[in-house]
Coordinates of C-alpha atoms and ligand atoms in Angstrom, one line a residue:
Chain W
X12 CA 220.6 177.7 43.6
X13 CA 217.4 176.9 45.3
X14 CA 216.5 179.3 48.2
X15 CA 214.5 177.6 50.9
X16 CA 211.2 179.4 51.4
X17 CA 211.8 181.4 54.6
X18 CA 209.3 180.8 57.3
X19 CA 206.8 183.6 58.0
X20 CA 208.1 183.7 61.6
X21 CA 211.1 182.0 63.1
X22 CA 212.1 182.2 66.7
X23 CA 215.6 181.0 67.7
X24 CA 216.9 180.7 71.2
X25 CA 214.3 183.1 72.7
X26 CA 214.9 183.6 76.4
X27 CA 213.2 186.1 78.6
X28 CA 213.7 187.0 82.3
X29 CA 212.2 189.7 84.5
X30 CA 213.9 191.6 87.2
X31 CA 211.8 191.9 90.3
X32 CA 213.3 193.3 93.5
X33 CA 216.9 192.7 92.3
X34 CA 216.0 189.1 91.6
X35 CA 216.0 187.5 88.2
X36 CA 213.0 185.4 87.2
X37 CA 213.5 183.4 84.1
X38 CA 210.2 183.1 82.2
X39 CA 211.1 181.7 78.8
X40 CA 214.1 179.5 78.1
X41 CA 215.6 178.8 74.7
X42 CA 212.3 178.8 72.7
X43 CA 212.5 177.7 69.0
X44 CA 209.4 178.1 67.0
X45 CA 208.5 178.2 63.3
X46 CA 205.4 179.2 61.5
X47 CA 205.0 179.1 57.7
X48 CA 202.7 181.3 55.6
X49 CA 199.0 180.4 56.1
X50 CA 199.7 178.0 58.9
X51 CA 197.7 177.8 62.1
X52 CA 199.9 177.1 65.1
X53 CA 198.9 176.7 68.7
X54 CA 201.0 177.0 71.8
X55 CA 199.7 175.3 74.9
X56 CA 201.2 175.3 78.4
X57 CA 200.3 175.5 82.1
X58 CA 199.2 178.8 83.5
X59 CA 202.0 181.2 84.2
X60 CA 204.5 179.5 81.9
X61 CA 205.1 182.6 79.9
X62 CA 202.7 182.3 76.9
X63 CA 201.6 185.9 77.0
X64 CA 205.2 187.0 77.5
X65 CA 206.1 185.0 74.4
X66 CA 203.4 186.7 72.3
X67 CA 204.3 190.2 73.6
X68 CA 207.9 189.6 72.5
X69 CA 206.7 188.4 69.0
X70 CA 204.4 191.5 68.7
X71 CA 207.2 193.8 69.6
X72 CA 205.5 195.0 72.8
X73 CA 208.4 193.6 74.8
X74 CA 211.9 192.4 73.7
X75 CA 213.4 189.0 74.6
X76 CA 216.5 188.9 76.8
X77 CA 218.2 186.9 74.1
X78 CA 217.5 185.2 70.8
X79 CA 216.3 186.3 67.5
X80 CA 212.9 186.9 65.9
X81 CA 212.7 186.7 62.1
X82 CA 209.8 187.8 60.0
X83 CA 210.1 186.4 56.4
X84 CA 213.8 185.7 57.1
X85 CA 214.6 189.3 58.4
X86 CA 215.2 190.5 61.9
X87 CA 213.1 193.7 62.1
X88 CA 213.9 196.4 64.6
X89 CA 210.4 197.5 65.5
X90 CA 207.7 194.9 64.8
X91 CA 204.9 197.1 66.3
X92 CA 202.2 197.6 63.7
X93 CA 203.3 194.6 61.6
X94 CA 201.8 191.9 63.7
X95 CA 198.2 191.6 64.8
X96 CA 197.7 190.8 68.5
X97 CA 194.4 189.9 70.1
X98 CA 194.9 190.1 73.9
X99 CA 193.5 187.8 76.5
X100 CA 190.9 190.4 77.5
X101 CA 188.8 191.9 74.7
X102 CA 189.7 195.4 75.7
X103 CA 186.9 197.0 73.8
X104 CA 186.7 200.8 74.5
X105 CA 183.5 201.4 76.5
X106 CA 183.1 204.9 75.0
X107 CA 183.0 203.6 71.4
X108 CA 180.2 201.9 69.6
X109 CA 180.9 198.4 68.3
X110 CA 181.5 199.6 64.8
X111 CA 183.9 202.3 66.1
X112 CA 185.7 199.7 68.2
X113 CA 186.1 197.5 65.2
X114 CA 187.5 200.5 63.2
X115 CA 190.1 201.4 65.8
X116 CA 193.1 199.7 64.2
X117 CA 192.1 201.0 60.7
X118 CA 191.8 204.5 62.2
X119 CA 195.4 204.3 63.6
X120 CA 196.8 203.5 60.2
X121 CA 194.7 206.3 58.6
X122 CA 192.2 204.1 56.8
X123 CA 189.0 205.4 58.3
X124 CA 187.3 206.7 55.1
X125 CA 183.8 205.7 54.2
X126 CA 184.8 202.7 52.0
X127 CA 186.7 201.2 54.9
X128 CA 183.6 201.6 57.2
X129 CA 181.5 199.9 54.6
X130 CA 184.0 197.1 54.4
X131 CA 184.0 196.8 58.1
X132 CA 180.2 196.6 58.2
X133 CA 180.3 193.9 55.5
X134 CA 182.8 191.9 57.7
X135 CA 180.5 192.4 60.7
X136 CA 177.8 190.7 58.7
X137 CA 180.1 187.7 58.2
X138 CA 181.0 187.8 61.9
X139 CA 177.4 187.8 62.9
X140 CA 177.7 191.1 64.8
X141 CA 176.2 193.6 62.3
X142 CA 173.0 194.1 64.2
X143 CA 175.1 195.4 67.2
X144 CA 177.1 197.9 65.2
X145 CA 175.6 201.0 66.9
X146 CA 175.5 199.5 70.3
X147 CA 178.1 200.0 73.1
X148 CA 180.2 197.0 74.1
X149 CA 178.6 196.7 77.5
X150 CA 175.4 195.5 75.8
X151 CA 177.2 192.5 74.3
X152 CA 177.8 189.0 75.6
X153 CA 181.3 187.7 76.2
X154 CA 181.3 185.8 72.9
X155 CA 180.1 188.8 70.9
X156 CA 182.7 191.0 72.5
X157 CA 185.4 188.5 71.5
X158 CA 184.2 188.6 67.9
X159 CA 184.4 192.4 67.9
X160 CA 187.9 192.3 69.3
X161 CA 188.9 189.7 66.7
X162 CA 187.4 191.8 63.9
X163 CA 189.3 194.8 65.1
X164 CA 192.5 192.8 64.7
X165 CA 191.6 191.2 61.5
X166 CA 190.5 194.4 59.7
X167 CA 194.1 195.7 59.8
X168 CA 195.5 193.2 57.4
X169 CA 198.7 192.4 59.3
X170 CA 201.2 189.7 58.4
X171 CA 200.6 187.5 61.3
X172 CA 197.9 187.1 64.0
X173 CA 198.6 186.3 67.6
X174 CA 195.6 185.2 69.6
X175 CA 196.1 185.0 73.4
X176 CA 193.5 182.6 74.8
X177 CA 190.7 184.4 73.0
X178 CA 188.1 182.0 74.4
X179 CA 189.6 181.5 77.9
X180 CA 186.9 183.6 79.6
X181 CA 183.9 182.0 77.9
X182 CA 181.7 179.2 79.1
X183 CA 182.2 175.8 77.6
X184 CA 179.2 176.0 75.3
X185 CA 180.0 179.4 73.9
X186 CA 183.7 178.4 73.6
X187 CA 182.7 175.4 71.4
X188 CA 180.7 177.7 69.2
X189 CA 183.5 180.2 68.9
X190 CA 186.0 177.4 68.1
X191 CA 183.8 176.2 65.2
X192 CA 183.3 179.8 64.2
X193 CA 187.1 180.5 64.2
X194 CA 187.6 177.3 62.1
X195 CA 185.3 178.7 59.3
X196 CA 186.7 182.2 59.6
X197 CA 190.2 180.9 59.3
X198 CA 189.5 178.7 56.3
X199 CA 187.9 181.7 54.6
X200 CA 190.7 184.2 55.2
X201 CA 193.7 181.9 55.4
X202 CA 195.7 184.0 57.8
X203 CA 198.9 182.9 59.5
X204 CA 197.9 182.5 63.1
X205 CA 199.5 181.7 66.5
X206 CA 197.0 180.7 69.1
X207 CA 197.7 180.5 72.8
X208 CA 195.4 178.2 74.7
X209 CA 195.4 175.8 77.6
X210 CA 192.7 173.7 76.1
X211 CA 194.1 170.6 74.4
X212 CA 191.1 169.9 72.3
X213 CA 191.0 173.5 71.1
X214 CA 194.6 173.2 70.0
X215 CA 194.2 170.0 68.0
X216 CA 190.9 171.1 66.5
X217 CA 192.2 174.3 65.1
X218 CA 195.9 173.8 64.4
X219 CA 198.4 172.4 61.9
X220 CA 201.0 172.3 64.6
X221 CA 201.0 172.4 68.4
X222 CA 203.9 173.5 70.7
X223 CA 203.8 172.4 74.3
X224 CA 205.5 174.5 76.8
X225 CA 206.8 173.3 80.2
X226 CA 206.2 174.9 83.6
X227 CA 208.1 178.1 84.4
X228 CA 210.5 178.8 82.9
X229 CA 208.7 177.8 79.7
X230 CA 210.6 175.5 77.4
X231 CA 209.3 173.7 74.3
X232 CA 208.8 170.1 75.4
X233 CA 206.9 168.9 72.4
X234 CA 206.3 169.9 68.8
X235 CA 203.4 168.0 67.3
X236 CA 202.2 168.1 63.7
X237 CA 198.4 167.6 63.6
X238 CA 197.9 165.6 60.5
X239 CA 194.1 165.7 60.4
X240 CA 192.2 166.5 57.1
X241 CA 190.7 169.9 56.6
X242 CA 188.1 171.2 56.5
X243 CA 187.5 170.0 60.0
X244 CA 184.3 170.0 61.9
X245 CA 183.4 169.6 65.5
X246 CA 182.7 165.9 65.0
X247 CA 186.4 165.3 64.6
X248 CA 186.7 165.3 68.4
X249 CA 185.7 161.6 68.5
X250 CA 188.0 160.6 65.7
X251 CA 190.5 157.9 66.9
X252 CA 193.4 159.9 65.5
X253 CA 192.2 163.0 67.3
X254 CA 192.1 161.0 70.6
X255 CA 195.7 159.8 69.9
X256 CA 196.9 163.4 69.5
X257 CA 195.0 164.3 72.6
X258 CA 196.7 161.6 74.6
X259 CA 200.2 162.6 73.4
X260 CA 199.6 166.3 74.4
X261 CA 198.1 165.5 77.8
X262 CA 201.0 163.1 78.5
X263 CA 203.5 165.9 77.6
X264 CA 201.7 168.4 79.8
X265 CA 201.6 166.1 82.7
X266 CA 205.4 165.2 82.5
X267 CA 207.5 167.2 84.9
Chain G
X5 CA 162.9 208.0 77.4
X6 CA 163.7 205.9 80.3
X7 CA 161.1 205.9 83.2
X8 CA 162.2 206.8 86.7
X9 CA 163.3 203.8 88.6
X10 CA 162.4 203.2 92.3
X11 CA 165.8 204.2 93.5
X12 CA 165.7 207.4 91.5
X13 CA 162.3 208.4 92.9
X14 CA 163.6 207.8 96.4
X15 CA 166.7 210.0 95.7
X16 CA 164.4 212.8 94.6
X17 CA 161.7 212.4 97.2
X18 CA 163.9 211.8 100.2
X19 CA 165.8 215.1 100.3
X20 CA 162.5 217.0 99.7
X21 CA 160.9 215.3 102.6
X22 CA 163.9 215.9 104.9
X23 CA 163.9 219.6 103.9
X24 CA 160.2 220.1 104.6
X25 CA 160.5 218.4 108.0
X26 CA 163.5 220.6 108.9
X27 CA 161.7 223.7 107.8
X28 CA 158.6 222.9 109.8
X29 CA 160.7 222.1 112.9
X30 CA 162.6 225.4 112.4
X31 CA 159.4 227.4 112.0
X32 CA 157.6 225.9 115.0
X33 CA 160.6 226.0 117.3
X34 CA 161.2 229.7 116.7
X35 CA 157.6 230.6 117.6
X36 CA 157.6 228.3 120.6
X37 CA 160.8 229.7 122.1
X38 CA 160.1 233.4 121.0
X39 CA 163.5 233.8 119.3
X40 CA 163.8 237.3 117.9
X41 CA 164.0 237.8 114.1
X42 CA 167.4 239.4 114.1
X43 CA 168.9 236.4 115.8
X44 CA 167.4 233.7 113.6
X45 CA 164.6 234.4 111.2
X46 CA 161.9 231.8 110.5
X47 CA 161.6 230.3 107.0
X48 CA 158.4 232.2 106.5
X49 CA 160.2 235.5 107.2
X50 CA 163.0 234.6 104.8
X51 CA 160.5 233.8 102.2
X52 CA 158.7 237.1 102.8
X53 CA 162.0 238.9 102.5
X54 CA 162.7 237.1 99.2
X55 CA 159.4 238.2 97.9
X56 CA 159.3 241.8 99.1
X57 CA 162.8 242.6 98.1
X58 CA 162.8 240.4 95.0
X59 CA 164.0 243.1 92.6
X60 CA 166.9 244.2 94.8
X61 CA 168.0 240.7 95.6
X62 CA 167.7 239.6 91.9
X63 CA 169.9 242.5 90.7
X64 CA 172.6 241.4 93.2
X65 CA 172.1 237.7 92.4
X66 CA 172.6 238.4 88.7
X67 CA 176.0 240.0 89.3
X68 CA 177.1 237.0 91.5
X69 CA 175.7 234.5 89.0
X70 CA 177.6 236.2 86.2
X71 CA 180.9 236.1 88.3
X72 CA 180.3 232.4 89.0
X73 CA 179.6 231.4 85.5
X74 CA 182.4 233.4 84.0
X75 CA 185.0 232.2 86.5
X76 CA 183.7 228.6 86.3
X77 CA 184.0 228.6 82.5
X78 CA 187.5 230.1 82.6
X79 CA 188.4 227.4 85.2
X80 CA 187.2 224.6 82.9
X81 CA 189.0 225.9 79.8
X82 CA 192.3 226.6 81.7
X83 CA 192.0 223.5 83.8
X84 CA 191.5 221.2 80.9
X85 CA 194.2 222.8 78.9
X86 CA 196.7 222.6 81.8
X87 CA 195.7 219.0 82.5
X88 CA 196.2 217.9 78.9
X89 CA 199.6 219.5 78.6
X90 CA 200.7 218.3 82.0
X91 CA 199.7 214.7 81.1
X92 CA 201.2 214.8 77.6
X93 CA 204.6 216.2 78.3
X94 CA 206.9 215.4 81.3
X95 CA 208.7 218.7 80.7
X96 CA 205.5 220.7 81.1
X97 CA 204.5 218.6 84.1
X98 CA 207.8 219.3 85.8
X99 CA 207.7 223.0 85.1
X100 CA 204.0 223.7 85.6
X101 CA 202.6 221.3 88.1
X102 CA 204.4 222.7 91.1
X103 CA 202.9 226.1 90.4
X104 CA 199.4 224.6 90.1
X105 CA 199.8 223.1 93.5
X106 CA 201.5 226.2 95.0
X107 CA 198.5 228.3 93.8
X108 CA 196.3 226.4 96.3
X109 CA 198.6 226.8 99.2
X110 CA 198.2 230.6 99.2
X111 CA 195.0 231.4 101.1
X112 CA 192.5 232.8 98.8
X113 CA 191.6 235.3 101.5
X114 CA 195.1 236.8 101.1
X115 CA 195.0 236.9 97.3
X116 CA 191.5 238.5 97.0
X117 CA 192.5 241.9 98.5
X118 CA 195.6 242.0 96.5
X119 CA 193.6 241.5 93.3
X120 CA 191.5 244.6 94.4
X121 CA 194.7 246.6 94.7
X122 CA 195.9 245.4 91.3
X123 CA 192.8 245.3 89.3
X124 CA 190.2 247.4 91.1
X125 CA 186.7 247.0 92.5
X126 CA 185.0 245.8 89.4
X127 CA 183.7 242.4 88.5
X128 CA 186.9 241.0 87.1
X129 CA 188.8 240.4 90.4
X130 CA 185.9 238.3 91.6
X131 CA 185.9 236.3 88.4
X132 CA 189.6 235.7 88.9
X133 CA 189.0 234.5 92.4
X134 CA 186.3 232.1 91.2
X135 CA 188.6 230.7 88.5
X136 CA 191.5 230.4 90.9
X137 CA 189.6 228.2 93.3
X138 CA 187.8 226.2 90.6
X139 CA 190.5 225.3 88.2
X140 CA 192.5 223.3 90.8
X141 CA 190.1 220.4 91.3
X142 CA 189.6 220.2 87.5
X143 CA 193.4 220.0 86.8
X144 CA 194.1 217.5 89.6
X145 CA 191.3 215.2 88.8
X146 CA 191.8 215.2 85.0
X147 CA 195.5 214.7 85.3
X148 CA 194.8 211.6 87.5
X149 CA 192.3 210.4 84.9
X150 CA 194.8 210.9 82.1
X151 CA 197.6 209.1 83.8
X152 CA 195.6 206.3 85.3
X153 CA 195.3 204.4 82.1
X154 CA 194.8 200.8 81.3
X155 CA 198.2 199.4 80.3
X156 CA 196.6 196.6 78.4
X157 CA 194.6 199.0 76.3
X158 CA 197.7 200.9 75.5
X159 CA 199.5 197.6 74.5
X160 CA 196.5 196.7 72.3
X161 CA 196.5 200.0 70.3
X162 CA 200.4 200.0 70.1
X163 CA 200.2 196.7 68.1
X164 CA 198.4 198.7 65.4
X165 CA 201.5 201.0 65.3
X166 CA 199.8 203.8 67.2
X167 CA 202.0 206.9 68.0
X168 CA 202.1 208.6 71.4
X169 CA 199.7 211.3 70.1
X170 CA 197.3 208.7 68.9
X171 CA 197.4 206.9 72.2
X172 CA 196.8 210.2 73.9
X173 CA 193.8 211.1 71.7
X174 CA 192.2 207.7 71.4
X175 CA 192.8 206.1 74.8
X176 CA 194.0 208.7 77.3
X177 CA 191.6 211.5 76.7
X178 CA 188.4 209.5 76.5
X179 CA 189.2 207.4 79.5
X180 CA 189.9 210.6 81.6
X181 CA 186.4 212.1 81.0
X182 CA 184.7 210.6 84.1
X183 CA 187.5 212.0 86.3
X184 CA 187.2 215.3 84.5
X185 CA 183.6 215.4 85.5
X186 CA 184.4 214.6 89.1
X187 CA 186.7 217.6 89.1
X188 CA 184.1 219.9 87.4
X189 CA 181.5 218.9 90.0
X190 CA 183.8 220.0 92.9
X191 CA 184.6 223.1 90.9
X192 CA 180.9 223.9 90.6
X193 CA 180.6 223.9 94.4
X194 CA 183.7 225.9 95.2
X195 CA 182.9 228.5 92.5
X196 CA 180.0 229.8 94.6
X197 CA 182.3 230.1 97.6
X198 CA 184.9 231.9 95.5
X199 CA 182.4 234.5 94.3
X200 CA 181.2 235.3 97.8
X201 CA 184.8 235.6 99.1
X202 CA 185.7 237.8 96.2
X203 CA 182.7 240.1 97.1
X204 CA 183.3 240.1 100.8
X205 CA 186.7 241.5 100.4
X206 CA 185.5 244.6 98.6
X207 CA 182.6 245.2 96.3
X208 CA 179.5 247.3 95.7
X209 CA 177.2 244.7 94.3
X210 CA 176.5 241.0 94.4
X211 CA 175.0 238.7 97.1
X212 CA 178.3 238.6 99.0
X213 CA 178.2 242.4 99.2
X214 CA 174.5 242.3 100.2
X215 CA 175.4 240.0 103.1
X216 CA 178.2 242.1 104.4
X217 CA 176.0 245.2 104.2
X218 CA 173.1 243.4 106.0
X219 CA 175.0 241.9 108.9
X220 CA 175.9 245.2 110.8
X221 CA 172.2 246.3 110.4
X222 CA 170.9 243.0 111.9
X223 CA 168.9 242.3 108.8
X224 CA 169.4 238.7 109.4
X225 CA 166.5 237.5 107.1
X226 CA 168.3 239.3 104.2
X227 CA 171.5 237.3 105.0
X228 CA 169.5 234.1 105.0
X229 CA 167.7 235.1 101.8
X230 CA 171.2 235.6 100.2
X231 CA 172.4 232.3 101.5
X232 CA 169.3 230.6 100.1
X233 CA 169.8 232.0 96.6
X234 CA 173.6 231.2 96.7
X235 CA 172.9 227.5 97.6
X236 CA 170.2 227.4 94.9
X237 CA 172.8 228.6 92.4
X238 CA 175.3 226.0 93.6
X239 CA 172.8 223.2 93.3
X240 CA 171.7 224.3 89.9
X241 CA 175.3 224.5 88.6
X242 CA 175.9 221.1 90.1
X243 CA 172.8 219.7 88.4
X244 CA 173.8 221.2 85.1
X245 CA 177.2 219.5 85.3
X246 CA 175.5 216.3 86.3
X247 CA 173.1 216.4 83.3
X248 CA 176.0 217.2 80.9
X249 CA 177.8 214.2 82.3
X250 CA 174.9 211.9 81.8
X251 CA 174.4 213.0 78.2
X252 CA 178.0 212.9 77.3
X253 CA 178.9 209.7 79.0
X254 CA 175.7 207.8 78.0
X255 CA 177.8 204.9 76.8
X256 CA 179.5 204.6 80.2
X257 CA 176.3 204.2 82.0
X258 CA 173.6 203.1 79.6
X259 CA 173.7 199.8 77.8
X260 CA 170.2 199.1 76.6
X261 CA 170.3 201.6 73.7
X262 CA 168.3 200.7 70.6
X263 CA 170.5 199.3 67.9
X264 CA 168.8 201.1 65.0
X265 CA 169.5 204.6 66.1
Ligands
LIG8 N1 206.2 192.7 83.4 C1 206.5 191.7 84.2 N2 207.3 191.9 85.2 C2 207.6 190.8 86.1 N3 207.1 189.6 85.9 C3 206.3 189.4 84.9 C4 205.9 190.4 84.0 N4 205.1 189.9 83.1 C5 204.9 188.6 83.4 N5 205.6 188.3 84.5 C6 205.7 186.9 85.1 O1 206.0 186.0 84.1 C7 205.4 184.8 84.3 C8 204.7 184.4 83.0 O2 203.6 185.3 82.7 P1 202.7 185.2 81.5 O3 201.6 186.2 81.6 O4 203.5 185.2 80.2 O5 202.1 183.7 81.7 P2 200.9 183.0 80.8 O6 201.5 181.7 80.4 O7 200.4 183.9 79.8 O8 199.9 182.7 82.0 P3 198.3 182.6 81.8 O9 198.0 181.2 81.3 O10 197.8 182.7 83.3 O11 197.8 183.7 81.0 C9 204.4 185.0 85.4 O12 205.0 184.4 86.6 C10 204.3 186.5 85.6 O13 204.2 186.8 87.0
LIG9 MG1 198.6 184.8 79.5

């Protein structure tokens, strides 16, 4: 008998509501989502539709009101520690140097020996932040801070990476640079990634698959496979196929 | 080293100018209105007293300084220890925090004489009074700092699988250090008051004792000389804490640090 290769992550019927002042606010409704090993998946949706809530549920920081979350085909009680999560804010610790910030996750899992520090420094070189390693975060620009936060997550080699609008706070130019940079980093390290964004071009440029969520409560209103060749470059933005995808996504986002 | 910025120069020069102006007005006004020395001595007379009686004043000042430093150090150790345990364990918080607060509702003026009865006239009851008034601002401020933590930072470190203890050590304690220093600064100021109160109630040495002995004899310039030394001690202690804070919390304040350090 042939076993189907289980998805790295599968969400079925995920709903989530918050209780505020005895009232129930539904935030997510019946979300189904699937990510296979090594895939780059984006979730886009209007502000406040529950994207961060969705990631927090996947990471195990919060639990959905109903539905199941499977990792490699298994429902796991506590997912904390298994899934990398890069939050919307970089949340670098101001009292730690850049290197010590990057080491935080490794420290938590007890891998803070010298060889791990050396490895971290090597990675900082690839990330273009090695020269800042002994500086404190407040000396860094927004883009550099995001790279440190990203490295902090990546160094702990977790099974899945959740990125919550990592470039949302950056100016358009820096964001473009960071997208290109993420594209090369991803093709080097081949991680399984879920990226939250509300930038349509960013979603198409980076992803194999894009999910579009509706206004609150968030429901999946479109699942789009981005069949564009890889490796991609920033030039792909003017590709007719790219523009087609873009139109499809914008139409879905506009629909009420 | 960083050079002094304009605002820093102003913050140093301005108080000095104000003090000089006040001293000159004080000096001139006393002579103009013929106010007797025992009522209010002139700055020059206080200075003369400080010089003429320097050995006697220094011997009393050393005792008081010792009480302040000892009580202050105990307050820091006990205060930090209490704050850490209160913030870490709800059980400890519930059982200990009420007593910490209650300790401040009893007037120190009432406790000080009791300490004399229980412990005697030596130096230790004064050290206890200092510690008793100084530990409270440290505990309260540090507990606030430990509890007022950034939820997003905690979520971030939890996704690495961090335990409660790791969150405490890696997020809570470091982010509480600025509040701890606010508490220590207040403690530095009240330590001086604590030592004087401890000595007033009953002692045979120290600046507080010197003041109580000088007042009935109308040696007002000696009282002022003592006050002068006491405030000097308070300011020095405060500055010491301020410097320690600057050095320890460099990263909170200073960003332009060289990268190849
Ligand atoms: N802990 C909570 N308690 C109550 N309501 C919450 C809680 N967390 C989120 N919400 C609400 O859920 C809704 C979705 O929030 P969420 O942060 O997931 O949105 P988002 O899609 O990430 O928005 P943005 O694009 O602005 O980041 C919001 O209306 C928010 O107010
Ligand atoms: Mg969000």
